[in-house]
Amino acid sequence: MSGTFEPVDLTNCDREPIHQLGAVQPFGFLLAISSDWIVTRASANLAEFLGITQADALGRPVTSLITPESLHTIRNKLTTLRGSDVVERIFGIALTSAHDRFDLAVHMSDSGVIIEGERCQEDRHDAPSLSMRSMMSRLDHTETMEAFFRDGARQARALTGFDRVMVYRFDDSGSGEVVAEAARAGIGSFLGLHYPASDIPVQARALYLRNLFRIIADVDAAPVPILPQLNENGQPLDLSMSVLRSVSPIHIEYLKNMGVGASLSISIVVDGRLWGLFACHHYGPRLPSAQSRSTAELFGQMFASRLESRERRLALDYETKARRIADRLLTSVADNASLLDDPAWLIEALADAIPADGIGVWINGRLALAGIGPNEKSFAALVRHLNRNAAGRIYSVDRLAETYPDLDLDEAVAGMLAIPISRSPRDYVVLFRQELVRTVRWGGDPHKPVEYGPNGPRLTPRKSFEAWSELVRGRSLPFTEAERRVAETIRITLIEVVLRLTDEASMARQAANERQELLIAELNHRVRNILSLITGIIRQSQATSVSVGDYIRQIEGRVQSLARAHDQITRDHWAPASLRQLLLAETAAYLGKNAQRIQLSGTDVLLEPQAFSTAALVFHELMTNSAKYGSLSGTGSGTVQLGWHRDDEGNLHITWREKNGPPVVEPKRHGFGSTIIRRSIPYDLGGKAEVRYNRNGVEADFSIPARYVVTATSERSDPAATGAADHKTIAGDHRPLSGLNVLLVENNLIIAMDGEDILRRLRADVATAPSVAEAMEILAGQSFDLALLDVNLGDETSFGIADRLAAEGVPFAFATGYGEGIAQANSHSDAPVLQKPYTMDGVTDTLARLPLLKKQ
């Protein structure tokens, strides 16, 4: 072997297989049992606990080692396991005929059972008898987070009896900080110290997230090997969930360098991530009883639950306050056309919502700056860099000079939060934060050169754990997740405001004319959409009607349902409308005086306009079918139970249950009405729909995503209403698309069906997508000859799809109800534009302008 070593760096620790060390700590024993209860591996100290050597135990049934009664208890406990990362405990069990009693930990590993045992310490009193309820009550009564952490450390020390208990919090980089401490007198304090990410390597943090409790009883104890080391496949035993798992030599050396004789760690998991640890140190050997450790583990989980609730409540309180401030700000901005003339006023108004030291505003190539920030040249260059980011995304950074090293930025400016307030061209409000010069007290020098240690060419832990102060430069206070969410609210609302204020020099009359044109365009858009939708209903109803009278009644019912929905959502200027009022209106229209046959239950909610129109059609069809064939037919006693509720994520779940009607038989053929019921909500809204034809009555379940649902008693959280869906229609007799593959992008089910009919009657092979994501997925697996793209897809546009098609050389046309100016306000201004509603001539004329069809 060469006398030189490979360079050692912090990744040595990250690569060590600490879950496969092949040994246990000597205060207990380990048995690995196969699925047929044969001993496959055992720790070398087995005779010390069970009176049989490890070699004699291998290959024997476990019943030859322990009593049938104890095996029965273990098997019963295994039935409670749910998942591979769960450990169950059994206290005070007699495994043999001897008088010794054991505390066991059992879990599943490698398709077998792992049994770990240690002698019961039930006569020892390691901690006072503490009520978990009283401990949680003490935590709940702490007023600040600092007091909460401090009280948590004190209670954890009372439970464990360790000399020092620290609350250790990780930051985004993996480095840690001691935020609270409880320690016996005379041993100094680690409070406020920072430790680099390398002190707890990546794989150790991953294990802390799986196995929430870790005890090291004696750093000087010799590890006990598990034999055989490898199984028949040459694999070591996975000890990830082991209680007795041996300790990495690197970590043992690390603890010894700190003078620690025993340690205990309890993971603090918040919202599915490793927030931090209860890190417990003892300056001599220490092994609390298994029952005490189990209580401490439970305390850690309940502490984490309380911490998660506190963090969410603090974030909610901040966001609620900030949103009110932002609302007042935006109301003022909407009435003030001097946004560029007085940016200092804007920073003052924004400061209470999102604290900052400076602001930059960029609108239509014009800029204004106030407070601490870059100069005009650097700000213009920064905007060009920002334009490389995804459109419409909030972007923040706390090391500006490091992120953009080629920009000539003032050293005092270190942090930035960029809020895009338009789509094309890109306009921005950028908040700046100055450098936060601070001293970090490290537990040892984080930059100390690596040395070779007694464990070979691996990292030797730092020999000195005295505080090492380091001045952190070029970094600002980071923008929090809550602040970024508030910025998103400001972004959404400012987009519309800034669009109305882009021309500073225009007179009041010109501004009024522009607003009037916007309203006319919106009206034109909605009129075209409703005409397209009605045309689609007419054509699709024709395919399922059996007579002229039936055809007329179907059309009248569906159009009237749409009219009722439209009346409700336009009363408040296209704002969300009441679900209960929608259902009452439909009930009154069908049952009149017998409206009590539909029993409504649920707290009222408001639906966004797109979801409201879709729901109106769905429940119109349900009531129509029930009135014809189901529980509402005739003058019988049949009823419908119609209920709704919101889940924890805000999604709206609606149930339809028919009772006491005629026997139900599933129809052999599903018509247009059934298609509306089964597919409208999944297709238009991305929700779910399920219909079951039970003999005792039809049952249906629907789920509408949270983004379309607003609580009736509160203000809408998103001030930008979800845009009404765009639509397509009809068919004809020409066949100019014979043999061509066409991609149709449309987010409304009914109009998409009608659009498919048009293109197929023109002899095209059609693939349809309701969103940008699904269109991109289809394009990844299939090639097309041309595409027809609806410009507005609810809350997104098809311009990204157009970019991809252009890059692949695929001709395409836009479809819109706003007018050509809206469709062509992007880099594809030469693309043909189809004005809604569709007609056969309109479709063929528009597609004829595409390069591919010109050649035919």
Short mmCIF file of C-alpha atoms in Angstrom, two decimals, residues 61-259:
data_model
loop_
_atom_site.label_atom_id
_atom_site.label_comp_id
_atom_site.label_asym_id
_atom_site.label_seq_id
_atom_site.Cartn_x
_atom_site.Cartn_y
_atom_site.Cartn_z
CA PRO A 61 -35.91 -21.92 16.33
CA VAL A 62 -36.34 -18.90 18.58
CA THR A 63 -38.57 -21.04 20.83
CA SER A 64 -35.43 -22.88 21.96
CA LEU A 65 -34.07 -19.59 23.36
CA ILE A 66 -37.11 -17.95 24.93
CA THR A 67 -40.36 -19.18 26.47
CA PRO A 68 -43.50 -19.72 24.33
CA GLU A 69 -45.30 -17.09 26.43
CA SER A 70 -42.72 -14.41 25.66
CA LEU A 71 -42.73 -15.31 21.95
CA HIS A 72 -46.52 -14.98 21.93
CA THR A 73 -46.20 -11.50 23.46
CA ILE A 74 -43.61 -10.49 20.85
CA ARG A 75 -45.77 -11.77 17.98
CA ASN A 76 -48.76 -9.84 19.27
CA LYS A 77 -46.67 -6.68 19.46
CA LEU A 78 -45.46 -7.17 15.87
CA THR A 79 -49.05 -7.09 14.64
CA THR A 80 -49.24 -3.45 15.73
CA LEU A 81 -46.34 -2.38 13.50
CA ARG A 82 -47.38 -0.06 10.68
CA GLY A 83 -44.50 0.49 8.26
CA SER A 84 -40.80 -0.34 8.28
CA ASP A 85 -39.69 2.69 10.31
CA VAL A 86 -41.57 1.78 13.49
CA VAL A 87 -40.14 0.28 16.68
CA GLU A 88 -42.42 -1.27 19.31
CA ARG A 89 -41.37 -1.74 22.92
CA ILE A 90 -42.18 -4.37 25.54
CA PHE A 91 -41.31 -3.67 29.19
CA GLY A 92 -40.57 -6.12 32.03
CA ILE A 93 -40.92 -9.40 30.10
CA ALA A 94 -39.41 -12.72 31.31
CA LEU A 95 -37.70 -14.33 28.31
CA THR A 96 -36.41 -17.45 30.06
CA SER A 97 -37.24 -19.48 33.15
CA ALA A 98 -34.71 -17.41 35.06
CA HIS A 99 -35.90 -14.53 37.20
CA ASP A 100 -34.39 -11.81 34.98
CA ARG A 101 -36.80 -9.50 33.27
CA PHE A 102 -36.03 -7.61 30.08
CA ASP A 103 -37.11 -4.52 28.20
CA LEU A 104 -37.38 -5.27 24.47
CA ALA A 105 -37.44 -3.25 21.26
CA VAL A 106 -38.75 -5.06 18.16
CA HIS A 107 -38.91 -3.95 14.53
CA MET A 108 -38.81 -5.33 10.98
CA SER A 109 -35.61 -5.26 8.92
CA ASP A 110 -34.54 -7.08 5.74
CA SER A 111 -37.80 -9.10 5.67
CA GLY A 112 -37.09 -10.43 9.16
CA VAL A 113 -37.61 -9.47 12.80
CA ILE A 114 -35.02 -7.71 14.96
CA ILE A 115 -35.33 -8.29 18.72
CA GLU A 116 -33.18 -6.14 21.00
CA GLY A 117 -33.17 -6.66 24.74
CA GLU A 118 -31.67 -5.14 27.87
CA ARG A 119 -32.14 -5.96 31.52
CA CYS A 120 -35.10 -4.20 33.06
CA GLN A 121 -34.28 -1.27 35.35
CA GLU A 122 -37.76 -0.93 36.78
CA ASP A 123 -36.44 -0.48 40.32
CA ARG A 124 -34.34 2.52 39.28
CA HIS A 125 -35.76 6.00 39.37
CA ASP A 126 -33.89 8.00 36.76
CA ALA A 127 -36.39 10.83 36.54
CA PRO A 128 -39.16 12.21 38.69
CA SER A 129 -42.66 11.04 37.97
CA LEU A 130 -43.75 13.73 35.54
CA SER A 131 -47.19 14.02 34.00
CA MET A 132 -46.98 14.44 30.24
CA ARG A 133 -50.10 16.56 30.42
CA SER A 134 -48.55 18.93 32.96
CA MET A 135 -45.34 19.15 30.89
CA MET A 136 -47.29 20.11 27.79
CA SER A 137 -49.30 22.60 29.84
CA ARG A 138 -46.06 24.29 30.95
CA LEU A 139 -44.91 24.51 27.34
CA ASP A 140 -48.26 25.91 26.21
CA HIS A 141 -48.07 28.71 28.77
CA THR A 142 -44.69 30.01 27.61
CA GLU A 143 -45.13 33.37 25.89
CA THR A 144 -42.12 33.49 23.57
CA MET A 145 -40.29 30.97 21.40
CA GLU A 146 -37.13 31.50 23.49
CA ALA A 147 -39.05 30.58 26.64
CA PHE A 148 -40.63 27.62 24.85
CA PHE A 149 -37.20 26.24 23.87
CA ARG A 150 -35.76 26.92 27.32
CA ASP A 151 -38.61 25.15 29.11
CA GLY A 152 -38.36 22.22 26.66
CA ALA A 153 -34.65 21.81 27.49
CA ARG A 154 -35.38 21.89 31.24
CA GLN A 155 -38.11 19.27 31.02
CA ALA A 156 -36.01 17.00 28.78
CA ARG A 157 -33.20 17.18 31.35
CA ALA A 158 -35.63 16.32 34.14
CA LEU A 159 -36.76 13.26 32.16
CA THR A 160 -33.30 12.01 31.19
CA GLY A 161 -31.06 13.12 34.05
CA PHE A 162 -28.24 14.11 31.69
CA ASP A 163 -25.71 16.76 32.71
CA ARG A 164 -26.47 18.98 29.71
CA VAL A 165 -29.54 19.14 27.43
CA MET A 166 -29.48 21.43 24.41
CA VAL A 167 -32.17 22.38 21.89
CA TYR A 168 -30.20 22.29 18.64
CA ARG A 169 -31.75 23.88 15.52
CA PHE A 170 -30.62 23.24 11.91
CA ASP A 171 -30.56 25.97 9.28
CA ASP A 172 -31.07 25.48 5.53
CA SER A 173 -27.38 24.63 5.01
CA GLY A 174 -27.36 21.90 7.66
CA SER A 175 -25.36 23.93 10.18
CA GLY A 176 -26.73 23.98 13.69
CA GLU A 177 -27.19 26.46 16.52
CA VAL A 178 -27.79 25.84 20.23
CA VAL A 179 -30.95 27.89 20.87
CA ALA A 180 -31.66 26.68 24.43
CA GLU A 181 -29.80 24.81 27.15
CA ALA A 182 -30.34 23.28 30.59
CA ALA A 183 -27.17 22.13 32.39
CA ARG A 184 -25.87 21.34 35.85
CA ALA A 185 -23.82 24.08 37.46
CA GLY A 186 -20.13 24.42 36.84
CA ILE A 187 -19.82 22.86 33.36
CA GLY A 188 -20.03 26.02 31.25
CA SER A 189 -22.51 26.87 28.54
CA PHE A 190 -22.84 26.09 24.82
CA LEU A 191 -25.84 28.42 24.40
CA GLY A 192 -25.61 30.43 21.17
CA LEU A 193 -22.80 28.36 19.67
CA HIS A 194 -22.95 27.31 16.01
CA TYR A 195 -21.68 24.01 14.61
CA PRO A 196 -20.96 23.32 10.93
CA ALA A 197 -23.04 20.87 8.90
CA SER A 198 -20.14 18.40 8.89
CA ASP A 199 -20.59 17.80 12.64
CA ILE A 200 -23.80 15.88 11.90
CA PRO A 201 -23.23 14.30 8.44
CA VAL A 202 -25.92 13.89 5.81
CA GLN A 203 -26.59 10.19 6.48
CA ALA A 204 -26.81 10.87 10.23
CA ARG A 205 -29.47 13.54 9.65
CA ALA A 206 -31.35 11.08 7.42
CA LEU A 207 -31.30 8.49 10.24
CA TYR A 208 -32.46 11.09 12.76
CA LEU A 209 -35.50 11.66 10.52
CA ARG A 210 -36.30 7.91 10.47
CA ASN A 211 -35.25 6.84 13.96
CA LEU A 212 -36.29 9.58 16.39
CA PHE A 213 -34.24 8.40 19.39
CA ARG A 214 -30.53 7.61 19.79
CA ILE A 215 -28.72 6.55 23.00
CA ILE A 216 -24.94 6.16 23.43
CA ALA A 217 -24.56 4.81 26.97
CA ASP A 218 -20.76 4.76 27.31
CA VAL A 219 -18.26 6.12 24.78
CA ASP A 220 -15.55 3.84 26.24
CA ALA A 221 -17.59 0.65 25.91
CA ALA A 222 -16.29 -1.91 23.41
CA PRO A 223 -18.82 -2.64 20.64
CA VAL A 224 -20.20 -6.18 20.46
CA PRO A 225 -20.14 -7.72 16.96
CA ILE A 226 -23.22 -9.20 15.33
CA LEU A 227 -22.40 -12.57 13.78
CA PRO A 228 -22.30 -13.56 11.05
CA GLN A 229 -21.38 -10.12 9.69
CA LEU A 230 -22.79 -10.87 6.21
CA ASN A 231 -25.81 -12.89 5.14
CA GLU A 232 -25.94 -15.43 2.32
CA ASN A 233 -26.15 -12.53 -0.17
CA GLY A 234 -23.06 -10.85 1.25
CA GLN A 235 -25.06 -8.03 2.87
CA PRO A 236 -24.56 -6.61 6.40
CA LEU A 237 -27.52 -6.15 8.70
CA ASP A 238 -29.35 -2.81 8.33
CA LEU A 239 -29.42 -1.29 11.83
CA SER A 240 -31.15 1.96 10.89
CA MET A 241 -33.97 1.44 13.41
CA SER A 242 -31.83 -0.32 16.03
CA VAL A 243 -31.86 0.92 19.62
CA LEU A 244 -28.50 -0.69 20.39
CA ARG A 245 -26.74 0.25 17.14
CA SER A 246 -23.01 0.68 17.69
CA VAL A 247 -21.34 4.05 17.27
CA SER A 248 -19.11 5.27 14.46
CA PRO A 249 -15.45 5.51 15.60
CA ILE A 250 -15.39 9.03 14.16
CA HIS A 251 -18.34 10.04 16.33
CA ILE A 252 -16.80 8.37 19.40
CA GLU A 253 -13.63 10.41 18.89
CA TYR A 254 -15.76 13.54 18.39
CA LEU A 255 -17.55 12.97 21.73
CA LYS A 256 -14.33 12.20 23.58
CA ASN A 257 -12.82 15.43 22.31
CA MET A 258 -15.73 17.22 23.98
CA GLY A 259 -15.24 15.27 27.20
#
